[in-house]
mmCIF file of C-alpha atoms in Angstrom:
data_model
loop_
_atom_site.group_PDB
_atom_site.id
_atom_site.type_symbol
_atom_site.label_atom_id
_atom_site.label_comp_id
_atom_site.label_asym_id
_atom_site.label_seq_id
_atom_site.Cartn_x
_atom_site.Cartn_y
_atom_site.Cartn_z
ATOM 1 C CA SER A 16 -1.207 -17.904 4.092
ATOM 2 C CA TYR A 17 -2.612 -16.389 0.922
ATOM 3 C CA GLU A 18 -0.736 -15.561 -2.249
ATOM 4 C CA LEU A 19 -1.400 -13.292 -5.197
ATOM 5 C CA THR A 20 0.308 -14.013 -8.501
ATOM 6 C CA GLN A 21 0.992 -11.319 -11.083
ATOM 7 C CA PRO A 22 2.951 -11.532 -14.333
ATOM 8 C CA PHE A 23 6.361 -9.948 -13.992
ATOM 9 C CA SER A 24 5.840 -7.767 -17.042
ATOM 10 C CA VAL A 25 3.219 -6.823 -19.602
ATOM 11 C CA SER A 26 3.766 -4.927 -22.830
ATOM 12 C CA VAL A 27 1.152 -3.020 -24.788
ATOM 13 C CA ALA A 28 1.261 -0.982 -27.958
ATOM 14 C CA LEU A 29 0.476 2.696 -27.669
ATOM 15 C CA GLY A 30 -3.280 3.198 -27.881
ATOM 16 C CA GLN A 31 -4.113 -0.459 -27.324
ATOM 17 C CA THR A 32 -5.556 -2.248 -24.288
ATOM 18 C CA ALA A 33 -3.412 -3.710 -21.531
ATOM 19 C CA ARG A 34 -4.661 -6.387 -19.177
ATOM 20 C CA ILE A 35 -2.793 -7.128 -15.971
ATOM 21 C CA THR A 36 -3.930 -10.201 -14.086
ATOM 22 C CA CYS A 37 -3.819 -11.053 -10.413
ATOM 23 C CA GLY A 38 -4.385 -14.677 -9.534
ATOM 24 C CA GLY A 39 -5.429 -16.021 -6.164
ATOM 25 C CA HIS A 40 -7.487 -18.840 -4.752
ATOM 26 C CA ASN A 41 -11.118 -17.779 -4.786
ATOM 27 C CA ILE A 42 -10.072 -14.164 -5.258
ATOM 28 C CA GLY A 43 -13.508 -13.499 -6.692
ATOM 29 C CA SER A 44 -14.858 -13.585 -3.137
ATOM 30 C CA LYS A 45 -12.494 -10.845 -1.986
ATOM 31 C CA ASN A 46 -12.220 -7.117 -2.588
ATOM 32 C CA VAL A 47 -9.266 -6.408 -4.868
ATOM 33 C CA HIS A 48 -7.469 -3.093 -4.978
ATOM 34 C CA TRP A 49 -4.895 -1.883 -7.494
ATOM 35 C CA TYR A 50 -2.032 0.584 -7.127
ATOM 36 C CA GLN A 51 0.122 2.282 -9.738
ATOM 37 C CA GLN A 52 3.706 3.131 -8.862
ATOM 38 C CA LYS A 53 5.962 5.142 -11.122
ATOM 39 C CA PRO A 54 9.738 5.115 -10.589
ATOM 40 C CA GLY A 55 10.799 7.041 -7.519
ATOM 41 C CA GLN A 56 7.228 7.810 -6.510
ATOM 42 C CA ALA A 57 4.773 6.550 -3.926
ATOM 43 C CA PRO A 58 2.000 4.177 -4.988
ATOM 44 C CA VAL A 59 -1.297 5.650 -6.132
ATOM 45 C CA LEU A 60 -4.621 3.875 -5.750
ATOM 46 C CA VAL A 61 -6.211 3.412 -9.180
ATOM 47 C CA ILE A 62 -8.953 0.836 -8.492
ATOM 48 C CA TYR A 63 -10.607 -0.162 -5.244
ATOM 49 C CA LYS A 64 -13.096 -2.910 -4.430
ATOM 50 C CA ASP A 65 -12.591 -4.688 -7.748
ATOM 51 C CA SER A 66 -13.845 -2.008 -10.113
ATOM 52 C CA SER A 67 -14.358 1.373 -8.445
ATOM 53 C CA ARG A 68 -12.231 4.329 -9.482
ATOM 54 C CA PRO A 69 -11.042 7.024 -7.079
ATOM 55 C CA SER A 70 -11.657 10.558 -8.169
ATOM 56 C CA GLY A 71 -9.103 11.719 -10.695
ATOM 57 C CA ILE A 72 -8.496 8.287 -12.200
ATOM 58 C CA PRO A 73 -9.556 8.212 -15.879
ATOM 59 C CA GLU A 74 -12.409 5.991 -17.046
ATOM 60 C CA ARG A 75 -10.085 4.113 -19.389
ATOM 61 C CA ILE A 76 -8.701 2.378 -16.281
ATOM 62 C CA SER A 77 -11.048 -0.313 -15.041
ATOM 63 C CA GLY A 78 -11.051 -3.549 -13.086
ATOM 64 C CA SER A 79 -12.845 -6.846 -12.878
ATOM 65 C CA ASN A 80 -12.765 -9.812 -10.543
ATOM 66 C CA SER A 81 -14.075 -13.331 -10.987
ATOM 67 C CA VAL A 82 -13.408 -16.762 -9.494
ATOM 68 C CA ASN A 83 -9.600 -17.017 -9.325
ATOM 69 C CA THR A 84 -8.453 -13.990 -11.330
ATOM 70 C CA ALA A 85 -8.765 -10.244 -10.967
ATOM 71 C CA THR A 86 -7.838 -8.050 -13.911
ATOM 72 C CA LEU A 87 -6.756 -4.450 -14.272
ATOM 73 C CA ILE A 88 -7.636 -3.108 -17.708
ATOM 74 C CA ILE A 89 -5.989 -0.055 -19.189
ATOM 75 C CA SER A 90 -7.610 1.065 -22.426
ATOM 76 C CA ARG A 91 -6.024 3.366 -24.969
ATOM 77 C CA ALA A 92 -2.668 2.957 -23.271
ATOM 78 C CA GLN A 93 -0.482 6.044 -23.050
ATOM 79 C CA ALA A 94 3.212 6.505 -22.370
ATOM 80 C CA GLY A 95 2.261 7.935 -18.990
ATOM 81 C CA ASP A 96 0.741 4.590 -17.981
ATOM 82 C CA GLU A 97 4.170 2.987 -17.816
ATOM 83 C CA ALA A 98 4.566 1.946 -14.208
ATOM 84 C CA ASP A 99 4.527 -0.942 -11.803
ATOM 85 C CA TYR A 100 1.061 -2.139 -10.856
ATOM 86 C CA TYR A 101 0.243 -4.007 -7.655
ATOM 87 C CA CYS A 102 -2.921 -5.842 -6.714
ATOM 88 C CA GLN A 103 -3.869 -6.166 -3.044
ATOM 89 C CA VAL A 104 -6.448 -7.949 -0.922
ATOM 90 C CA TRP A 105 -7.174 -8.549 2.705
ATOM 91 C CA ASP A 106 -7.330 -12.170 3.791
ATOM 92 C CA ILE A 107 -8.344 -13.409 7.208
ATOM 93 C CA SER A 108 -5.387 -15.799 7.379
ATOM 94 C CA ALA A 109 -2.737 -13.442 6.065
ATOM 95 C CA ASP A 110 -3.936 -9.881 6.713
ATOM 96 C CA VAL A 111 -2.922 -7.526 3.894
ATOM 97 C CA VAL A 112 -1.485 -9.271 0.864
ATOM 98 C CA PHE A 113 0.111 -7.649 -2.174
ATOM 99 C CA GLY A 114 0.897 -9.251 -5.475
ATOM 100 C CA GLY A 115 4.503 -9.163 -6.602
ATOM 101 C CA GLY A 116 3.838 -6.347 -9.052
ATOM 102 C CA THR A 117 3.705 -6.088 -12.830
ATOM 103 C CA LYS A 118 5.840 -3.762 -14.891
ATOM 104 C CA LEU A 119 3.785 -2.259 -17.701
ATOM 105 C CA THR A 120 5.686 -1.176 -20.782
ATOM 106 C CA VAL A 121 3.992 0.913 -23.479
ATOM 107 C CA LEU A 122 5.618 0.319 -26.845
ATOM 108 C CA GLU B 24 -4.408 20.122 0.089
ATOM 109 C CA VAL B 25 -4.148 16.590 1.426
ATOM 110 C CA GLN B 26 -0.647 15.715 2.585
ATOM 111 C CA LEU B 27 1.060 12.870 4.385
ATOM 112 C CA VAL B 28 4.684 13.629 5.104
ATOM 113 C CA GLU B 29 6.975 11.000 6.584
ATOM 114 C CA SER B 30 10.168 11.816 8.429
ATOM 115 C CA GLY B 31 12.692 10.175 10.693
ATOM 116 C CA GLY B 32 14.378 7.809 8.288
ATOM 117 C CA GLY B 33 18.122 7.433 8.046
ATOM 118 C CA LEU B 34 21.055 5.132 8.586
ATOM 119 C CA VAL B 35 21.015 2.959 11.676
ATOM 120 C CA GLN B 36 23.168 0.087 12.840
ATOM 121 C CA PRO B 37 21.808 -3.428 13.214
ATOM 122 C CA GLY B 38 20.071 -3.771 16.543
ATOM 123 C CA GLY B 39 19.369 -0.067 16.690
ATOM 124 C CA SER B 40 16.142 1.877 16.934
ATOM 125 C CA LEU B 41 14.403 4.529 14.929
ATOM 126 C CA ARG B 42 11.128 6.406 15.224
ATOM 127 C CA LEU B 43 9.290 7.391 12.089
ATOM 128 C CA SER B 44 6.692 10.130 11.996
ATOM 129 C CA CYS B 45 3.942 10.928 9.531
ATOM 130 C CA ALA B 46 2.429 14.410 9.626
ATOM 131 C CA VAL B 47 -1.023 14.601 8.132
ATOM 132 C CA SER B 48 -2.965 17.583 6.832
ATOM 133 C CA GLY B 49 -5.938 18.212 4.591
ATOM 134 C CA PHE B 50 -8.367 15.719 6.138
ATOM 135 C CA THR B 51 -9.725 14.859 9.567
ATOM 136 C CA PHE B 52 -6.991 12.548 10.788
ATOM 137 C CA SER B 53 -8.939 11.244 13.763
ATOM 138 C CA ASN B 54 -11.660 9.809 11.495
ATOM 139 C CA TYR B 55 -9.447 7.232 9.814
ATOM 140 C CA TRP B 56 -7.514 4.069 10.407
ATOM 141 C CA MET B 57 -3.885 4.673 9.463
ATOM 142 C CA THR B 58 -1.229 2.307 8.183
ATOM 143 C CA TRP B 59 2.497 1.828 7.723
ATOM 144 C CA LEU B 60 3.873 -0.046 4.742
ATOM 145 C CA ARG B 61 7.343 -0.503 3.324
ATOM 146 C CA GLN B 62 9.163 -1.357 0.136
ATOM 147 C CA ALA B 63 12.631 -2.867 0.129
ATOM 148 C CA PRO B 64 14.927 -1.684 -2.679
ATOM 149 C CA GLY B 65 13.764 -3.151 -5.974
ATOM 150 C CA LYS B 66 11.045 -5.183 -4.244
ATOM 151 C CA GLY B 67 7.296 -5.084 -3.818
ATOM 152 C CA LEU B 68 5.030 -3.567 -1.207
ATOM 153 C CA GLU B 69 4.637 -4.943 2.295
ATOM 154 C CA TRP B 70 2.008 -3.937 4.836
ATOM 155 C CA LEU B 71 3.404 -3.554 8.353
ATOM 156 C CA ALA B 72 0.791 -2.310 10.769
ATOM 157 C CA ASN B 73 -2.354 -0.326 11.167
ATOM 158 C CA ILE B 74 -4.114 1.509 13.954
ATOM 159 C CA LYS B 75 -7.712 2.373 14.655
ATOM 160 C CA GLN B 76 -8.988 5.928 14.811
ATOM 161 C CA ASP B 77 -8.686 6.195 18.591
ATOM 162 C CA GLY B 78 -5.596 4.013 18.854
ATOM 163 C CA SER B 79 -7.460 1.250 20.690
ATOM 164 C CA ASP B 80 -6.812 -1.450 18.072
ATOM 165 C CA LYS B 81 -3.516 -2.208 16.369
ATOM 166 C CA TYR B 82 -2.516 -4.972 13.979
ATOM 167 C CA TYR B 83 0.936 -6.034 12.821
ATOM 168 C CA VAL B 84 2.458 -8.312 10.233
ATOM 169 C CA GLU B 85 4.172 -11.266 11.870
ATOM 170 C CA SER B 86 7.664 -10.206 10.799
ATOM 171 C CA VAL B 87 7.607 -7.004 12.860
ATOM 172 C CA ARG B 88 5.306 -7.933 15.737
ATOM 173 C CA GLY B 89 7.123 -7.345 19.006
ATOM 174 C CA ARG B 90 9.782 -5.142 17.394
ATOM 175 C CA PHE B 91 7.715 -2.339 15.856
ATOM 176 C CA THR B 92 5.015 -0.269 17.554
ATOM 177 C CA ILE B 93 2.478 1.863 15.753
ATOM 178 C CA SER B 94 0.926 4.823 17.543
ATOM 179 C CA ARG B 95 -0.843 8.068 16.828
ATOM 180 C CA ASP B 96 -1.488 11.478 18.313
ATOM 181 C CA ASN B 97 -4.774 12.828 17.021
ATOM 182 C CA ALA B 98 -4.166 16.223 18.608
ATOM 183 C CA ARG B 99 -1.009 16.558 16.537
ATOM 184 C CA ASN B 100 -2.428 14.862 13.406
ATOM 185 C CA SER B 101 0.518 12.532 13.506
ATOM 186 C CA LEU B 102 1.215 8.850 13.064
ATOM 187 C CA TYR B 103 4.324 7.120 14.396
ATOM 188 C CA LEU B 104 6.264 3.907 13.993
ATOM 189 C CA GLN B 105 8.749 2.980 16.690
ATOM 190 C CA MET B 106 11.191 0.436 15.291
ATOM 191 C CA ASN B 107 13.469 -1.526 17.619
ATOM 192 C CA GLY B 108 15.859 -4.362 16.994
ATOM 193 C CA LEU B 109 16.400 -3.305 13.422
ATOM 194 C CA ARG B 110 17.890 -5.782 10.974
ATOM 195 C CA ALA B 111 19.418 -5.488 7.533
ATOM 196 C CA GLY B 112 16.204 -6.925 6.121
ATOM 197 C CA ASP B 113 14.309 -3.897 7.449
ATOM 198 C CA THR B 114 16.078 -1.660 4.948
ATOM 199 C CA ALA B 115 13.311 -0.098 2.883
ATOM 200 C CA VAL B 116 11.326 2.982 2.039
ATOM 201 C CA TYR B 117 8.618 3.327 4.676
ATOM 202 C CA TYR B 118 5.255 4.787 3.727
ATOM 203 C CA CYS B 119 2.363 5.946 5.827
ATOM 204 C CA ALA B 120 -1.061 5.677 4.251
ATOM 205 C CA ARG B 121 -4.706 6.264 5.009
ATOM 206 C CA ASP B 122 -6.995 3.281 5.240
ATOM 207 C CA ARG B 123 -10.083 4.593 3.513
ATOM 208 C CA ASP B 124 -12.777 2.753 5.454
ATOM 209 C CA GLY B 125 -11.025 0.361 7.803
ATOM 210 C CA ASP B 126 -11.169 -2.422 5.235
ATOM 211 C CA PHE B 127 -7.450 -2.477 4.546
ATOM 212 C CA TRP B 128 -7.151 -0.495 1.362
ATOM 213 C CA PHE B 129 -5.124 2.623 1.082
ATOM 214 C CA ASP B 130 -6.293 5.693 -0.776
ATOM 215 C CA LEU B 131 -3.671 8.236 0.262
ATOM 216 C CA TRP B 132 0.066 7.672 0.617
ATOM 217 C CA GLY B 133 2.988 9.758 1.786
ATOM 218 C CA GLN B 134 6.138 10.127 -0.277
ATOM 219 C CA GLY B 135 8.083 7.730 1.922
ATOM 220 C CA THR B 136 11.189 7.872 4.080
ATOM 221 C CA LEU B 137 14.230 5.657 3.569
ATOM 222 C CA VAL B 138 15.526 3.530 6.408
ATOM 223 C CA THR B 139 18.906 1.881 5.917
ATOM 224 C CA VAL B 140 20.108 -0.679 8.410
ATOM 225 C CA SER B 141 23.804 -1.259 8.019
ATOM 226 C CA SER B 142 27.021 -1.301 9.988
#
């Protein structure tokens, strides 16, 4: 099996930069995708294949992936960024794997 | 406008069956792999199954293999999930989603339909 580890929660001051990590063995060799989910809503794809943004996602949301950690970076954090964030990969031994999710709080 | 609209959720007794539907509009349904995922109350996301464009290939997570069946009708732009032998642990919001390029990432999601398994 394959596991992805995310911090349960991350806090960031308004206007500052939030970093949400996703740990996994050799995750740097995989494509990592990130989803944002606000309360009562369906997930929304915000980053695909490590660092690509779907249309409509602002440039202040970015991603990176190296060795054993992928990171979602939210610059100039806004109140509207408060949400749960999930990382996801595909692994040959485990199919689709999601991280446990990180609750982002903007202070 | 792109839309994925799930339906068919509800309350079902343990051991019962339910068929979920996902009506798609706004893109060429037959060009894409499609997927079902779920989210138990207060929990994270879980991938369940996906199906190739022509329905010839299907993949399932171990926990539902043999109980759930994914299918599609390209003429009706619809995706389905037949769920048999339901258990309390299957209680969740069920989402359909589009697999963007067959590489198991999901760029469009429906709003979800709640399935509650309880006596």
